[in-house]
Short mmCIF file of N, CA and C in Angstrom, two decimals:
data_model
loop_
_atom_site.label_atom_id
_atom_site.label_comp_id
_atom_site.label_asym_id
_atom_site.label_seq_id
_atom_site.Cartn_x
_atom_site.Cartn_y
_atom_site.Cartn_z
N PRO A 1 -4.84 -42.05 -14.20
CA PRO A 1 -3.44 -41.87 -13.85
C PRO A 1 -2.57 -43.04 -14.30
N HIS A 2 -3.13 -44.24 -14.28
CA HIS A 2 -2.34 -45.41 -14.65
C HIS A 2 -2.02 -45.44 -16.13
N ARG A 3 -2.92 -44.95 -16.95
CA ARG A 3 -2.68 -44.94 -18.39
C ARG A 3 -1.52 -44.02 -18.73
N ILE A 4 -1.44 -42.87 -18.08
CA ILE A 4 -0.35 -41.93 -18.34
C ILE A 4 0.98 -42.54 -17.91
N THR A 5 1.01 -43.17 -16.76
CA THR A 5 2.23 -43.80 -16.26
C THR A 5 2.70 -44.90 -17.20
N ILE A 6 1.78 -45.71 -17.68
CA ILE A 6 2.14 -46.79 -18.60
C ILE A 6 2.68 -46.22 -19.90
N ALA A 7 2.06 -45.15 -20.40
CA ALA A 7 2.54 -44.54 -21.65
C ALA A 7 3.94 -43.98 -21.48
N ILE A 8 4.22 -43.36 -20.32
CA ILE A 8 5.55 -42.82 -20.09
C ILE A 8 6.57 -43.95 -19.97
N MET A 9 6.20 -45.02 -19.30
CA MET A 9 7.12 -46.14 -19.16
C MET A 9 7.38 -46.80 -20.52
N SER A 10 6.37 -46.92 -21.36
CA SER A 10 6.57 -47.55 -22.65
C SER A 10 7.44 -46.68 -23.55
N ASP A 11 7.30 -45.36 -23.47
CA ASP A 11 8.18 -44.47 -24.22
C ASP A 11 9.61 -44.63 -23.76
N SER A 12 9.79 -44.66 -22.46
CA SER A 12 11.13 -44.81 -21.91
C SER A 12 11.75 -46.14 -22.32
N LEU A 13 10.96 -47.18 -22.25
CA LEU A 13 11.45 -48.50 -22.64
C LEU A 13 11.79 -48.54 -24.13
N ARG A 14 10.93 -47.96 -24.95
CA ARG A 14 11.19 -47.91 -26.39
C ARG A 14 12.47 -47.14 -26.69
N HIS A 15 12.69 -46.05 -26.00
CA HIS A 15 13.91 -45.26 -26.22
C HIS A 15 15.15 -46.04 -25.78
N ARG A 16 15.05 -46.74 -24.67
CA ARG A 16 16.20 -47.54 -24.21
C ARG A 16 16.52 -48.67 -25.18
N VAL A 17 15.48 -49.34 -25.66
CA VAL A 17 15.69 -50.43 -26.61
C VAL A 17 16.30 -49.90 -27.91
N THR A 18 15.80 -48.76 -28.38
CA THR A 18 16.34 -48.18 -29.60
C THR A 18 17.80 -47.78 -29.42
N LEU A 19 18.14 -47.17 -28.30
CA LEU A 19 19.53 -46.80 -28.05
C LEU A 19 20.43 -48.04 -27.95
N ALA A 20 19.94 -49.07 -27.29
CA ALA A 20 20.73 -50.31 -27.19
C ALA A 20 20.94 -50.93 -28.57
N LEU A 21 19.92 -50.91 -29.39
CA LEU A 21 20.03 -51.44 -30.74
C LEU A 21 21.01 -50.62 -31.58
N ILE A 22 20.95 -49.29 -31.46
CA ILE A 22 21.89 -48.43 -32.17
C ILE A 22 23.32 -48.73 -31.73
N LEU A 23 23.53 -48.86 -30.44
CA LEU A 23 24.87 -49.15 -29.93
C LEU A 23 25.37 -50.52 -30.41
N PHE A 24 24.52 -51.54 -30.31
CA PHE A 24 24.90 -52.89 -30.73
C PHE A 24 25.22 -52.94 -32.22
N LEU A 25 24.36 -52.32 -33.05
CA LEU A 25 24.61 -52.33 -34.49
C LEU A 25 25.80 -51.47 -34.87
N SER A 26 26.12 -50.46 -34.08
CA SER A 26 27.33 -49.67 -34.32
C SER A 26 28.57 -50.53 -34.12
N PHE A 27 28.57 -51.36 -33.08
CA PHE A 27 29.69 -52.27 -32.86
C PHE A 27 29.81 -53.27 -34.02
N ILE A 28 28.69 -53.76 -34.52
CA ILE A 28 28.73 -54.68 -35.65
C ILE A 28 29.27 -53.98 -36.89
N ALA A 29 28.84 -52.73 -37.11
CA ALA A 29 29.33 -51.98 -38.27
C ALA A 29 30.83 -51.76 -38.20
N PHE A 30 31.34 -51.38 -37.03
CA PHE A 30 32.79 -51.19 -36.88
C PHE A 30 33.54 -52.52 -37.00
N ALA A 31 32.95 -53.59 -36.48
CA ALA A 31 33.62 -54.89 -36.52
C ALA A 31 33.65 -55.47 -37.94
N SER A 32 32.70 -55.11 -38.77
CA SER A 32 32.65 -55.67 -40.12
C SER A 32 33.54 -54.92 -41.11
N TYR A 33 34.18 -53.84 -40.68
CA TYR A 33 35.07 -53.09 -41.57
C TYR A 33 36.47 -53.70 -41.53
N HIS A 34 36.95 -54.10 -42.71
CA HIS A 34 38.31 -54.61 -42.86
C HIS A 34 38.93 -53.91 -44.06
N LYS A 35 39.97 -53.19 -43.83
CA LYS A 35 40.57 -52.36 -44.88
C LYS A 35 41.08 -53.19 -46.05
N GLY A 36 41.68 -54.33 -45.78
CA GLY A 36 42.31 -55.12 -46.83
C GLY A 36 41.35 -55.92 -47.71
N THR A 37 40.14 -56.19 -47.25
CA THR A 37 39.24 -57.08 -48.00
C THR A 37 38.45 -56.36 -49.08
N GLY A 38 38.21 -55.09 -48.95
CA GLY A 38 37.41 -54.37 -49.93
C GLY A 38 35.92 -54.61 -49.77
N SER A 39 35.52 -55.22 -48.68
CA SER A 39 34.11 -55.52 -48.43
C SER A 39 33.35 -54.24 -48.07
N THR A 40 32.11 -54.18 -48.53
CA THR A 40 31.28 -53.01 -48.23
C THR A 40 30.12 -53.38 -47.30
N VAL A 41 30.23 -54.49 -46.61
CA VAL A 41 29.16 -54.91 -45.69
C VAL A 41 28.99 -53.88 -44.58
N TRP A 42 30.06 -53.24 -44.17
CA TRP A 42 29.98 -52.26 -43.10
C TRP A 42 29.08 -51.08 -43.49
N LEU A 43 29.00 -50.78 -44.79
CA LEU A 43 28.12 -49.70 -45.23
C LEU A 43 26.65 -50.04 -44.99
N GLN A 44 26.29 -51.28 -45.16
CA GLN A 44 24.91 -51.70 -44.92
C GLN A 44 24.55 -51.56 -43.44
N TRP A 45 25.45 -51.99 -42.57
CA TRP A 45 25.20 -51.85 -41.13
C TRP A 45 25.17 -50.38 -40.73
N THR A 46 26.07 -49.58 -41.29
CA THR A 46 26.11 -48.15 -40.97
C THR A 46 24.83 -47.45 -41.43
N THR A 47 24.33 -47.85 -42.60
CA THR A 47 23.07 -47.28 -43.09
C THR A 47 21.92 -47.58 -42.14
N LEU A 48 21.88 -48.80 -41.65
CA LEU A 48 20.84 -49.18 -40.69
C LEU A 48 20.97 -48.37 -39.40
N VAL A 49 22.20 -48.18 -38.92
CA VAL A 49 22.42 -47.38 -37.71
C VAL A 49 21.97 -45.94 -37.94
N ILE A 50 22.27 -45.38 -39.10
CA ILE A 50 21.87 -43.99 -39.40
C ILE A 50 20.35 -43.87 -39.43
N MET A 51 19.67 -44.83 -40.05
CA MET A 51 18.19 -44.77 -40.09
C MET A 51 17.60 -44.88 -38.69
N LEU A 52 18.13 -45.78 -37.87
CA LEU A 52 17.65 -45.90 -36.49
C LEU A 52 17.92 -44.63 -35.70
N THR A 53 19.06 -44.00 -35.93
CA THR A 53 19.40 -42.77 -35.22
C THR A 53 18.43 -41.65 -35.58
N PHE A 54 18.14 -41.49 -36.87
CA PHE A 54 17.18 -40.46 -37.27
C PHE A 54 15.78 -40.77 -36.72
N GLY A 55 15.40 -42.04 -36.71
CA GLY A 55 14.12 -42.41 -36.13
C GLY A 55 14.06 -42.10 -34.65
N TYR A 56 15.16 -42.34 -33.95
CA TYR A 56 15.21 -42.04 -32.52
C TYR A 56 15.10 -40.53 -32.27
N VAL A 57 15.84 -39.75 -33.05
CA VAL A 57 15.79 -38.28 -32.89
C VAL A 57 14.37 -37.78 -33.18
N PHE A 58 13.75 -38.29 -34.24
CA PHE A 58 12.39 -37.89 -34.57
C PHE A 58 11.42 -38.29 -33.46
N ASP A 59 11.61 -39.48 -32.91
CA ASP A 59 10.75 -39.96 -31.83
C ASP A 59 10.89 -39.08 -30.59
N LYS A 60 12.12 -38.73 -30.24
CA LYS A 60 12.34 -37.86 -29.07
C LYS A 60 11.79 -36.45 -29.31
N ALA A 61 11.87 -35.97 -30.53
CA ALA A 61 11.44 -34.61 -30.82
C ALA A 61 9.92 -34.46 -30.87
N PHE A 62 9.22 -35.48 -31.33
CA PHE A 62 7.79 -35.32 -31.57
C PHE A 62 6.89 -36.19 -30.70
N THR A 63 7.43 -36.92 -29.73
CA THR A 63 6.55 -37.70 -28.85
C THR A 63 6.74 -37.23 -27.41
N ASN A 64 6.04 -36.16 -27.09
CA ASN A 64 6.02 -35.67 -25.71
C ASN A 64 4.62 -35.13 -25.44
N SER A 65 4.47 -34.34 -24.42
CA SER A 65 3.13 -33.86 -24.06
C SER A 65 2.52 -32.95 -25.14
N SER A 66 3.34 -32.31 -25.94
CA SER A 66 2.81 -31.47 -27.03
C SER A 66 3.14 -32.15 -28.36
N MET A 67 2.52 -33.30 -28.57
CA MET A 67 2.83 -34.10 -29.76
C MET A 67 2.41 -33.37 -31.03
N PHE A 68 3.16 -33.64 -32.09
CA PHE A 68 2.88 -33.09 -33.40
C PHE A 68 1.56 -33.64 -33.92
N VAL A 69 0.69 -32.74 -34.39
CA VAL A 69 -0.60 -33.14 -34.94
C VAL A 69 -0.69 -32.62 -36.36
N PHE A 70 -0.87 -33.52 -37.32
CA PHE A 70 -1.01 -33.12 -38.71
C PHE A 70 -2.48 -32.97 -39.04
N ASP A 71 -2.87 -31.76 -39.39
CA ASP A 71 -4.25 -31.48 -39.77
C ASP A 71 -4.20 -30.50 -40.95
N PRO A 72 -4.33 -31.00 -42.17
CA PRO A 72 -4.17 -30.13 -43.33
C PRO A 72 -5.34 -29.19 -43.60
N ASP A 73 -6.43 -29.33 -42.87
CA ASP A 73 -7.61 -28.49 -43.10
C ASP A 73 -7.41 -27.13 -42.43
N ALA A 74 -7.32 -26.08 -43.22
CA ALA A 74 -7.07 -24.74 -42.69
C ALA A 74 -8.20 -24.25 -41.79
N ASP A 75 -9.44 -24.67 -42.08
CA ASP A 75 -10.57 -24.23 -41.26
C ASP A 75 -10.46 -24.75 -39.83
N ASN A 76 -9.97 -25.96 -39.66
CA ASN A 76 -9.78 -26.49 -38.30
C ASN A 76 -8.76 -25.67 -37.54
N TRP A 77 -7.65 -25.33 -38.19
CA TRP A 77 -6.62 -24.52 -37.52
C TRP A 77 -7.14 -23.13 -37.19
N ARG A 78 -7.94 -22.57 -38.09
CA ARG A 78 -8.50 -21.24 -37.85
C ARG A 78 -9.41 -21.26 -36.62
N ARG A 79 -10.26 -22.30 -36.51
CA ARG A 79 -11.15 -22.40 -35.35
C ARG A 79 -10.35 -22.57 -34.06
N LYS A 80 -9.29 -23.38 -34.10
CA LYS A 80 -8.49 -23.60 -32.90
C LYS A 80 -7.77 -22.33 -32.46
N THR A 81 -7.21 -21.60 -33.40
CA THR A 81 -6.47 -20.38 -33.01
C THR A 81 -7.40 -19.26 -32.60
N GLU A 82 -8.58 -19.19 -33.21
CA GLU A 82 -9.55 -18.17 -32.80
C GLU A 82 -10.07 -18.47 -31.40
N ALA A 83 -10.26 -19.73 -31.09
CA ALA A 83 -10.74 -20.11 -29.76
C ALA A 83 -9.68 -19.78 -28.69
N LEU A 84 -8.43 -19.92 -29.03
CA LEU A 84 -7.36 -19.62 -28.08
C LEU A 84 -7.19 -18.11 -27.87
N SER A 85 -7.46 -17.32 -28.91
CA SER A 85 -7.24 -15.87 -28.80
C SER A 85 -8.39 -15.18 -28.06
N ARG A 86 -9.50 -15.84 -27.88
CA ARG A 86 -10.63 -15.19 -27.20
C ARG A 86 -10.57 -15.36 -25.73
#
């Protein structure tokens, strides 16, 4: 039971840290934009925020009790589905 609780807490902590980082870097991206200077530094920060956002969405979508399992061997999938149908 303790291992499951720790895993849930670490997921929650990881999600909170990722959201805080996305929020902080979003503020940096908005703060680095200056219309008159012609600087493109804000694009670099925005790109980082976009990558973190997609990583967060992917993490939330595929890390739960029914985690995504990649198994390219068709025979393994056939055995698993046949076992479930019986």
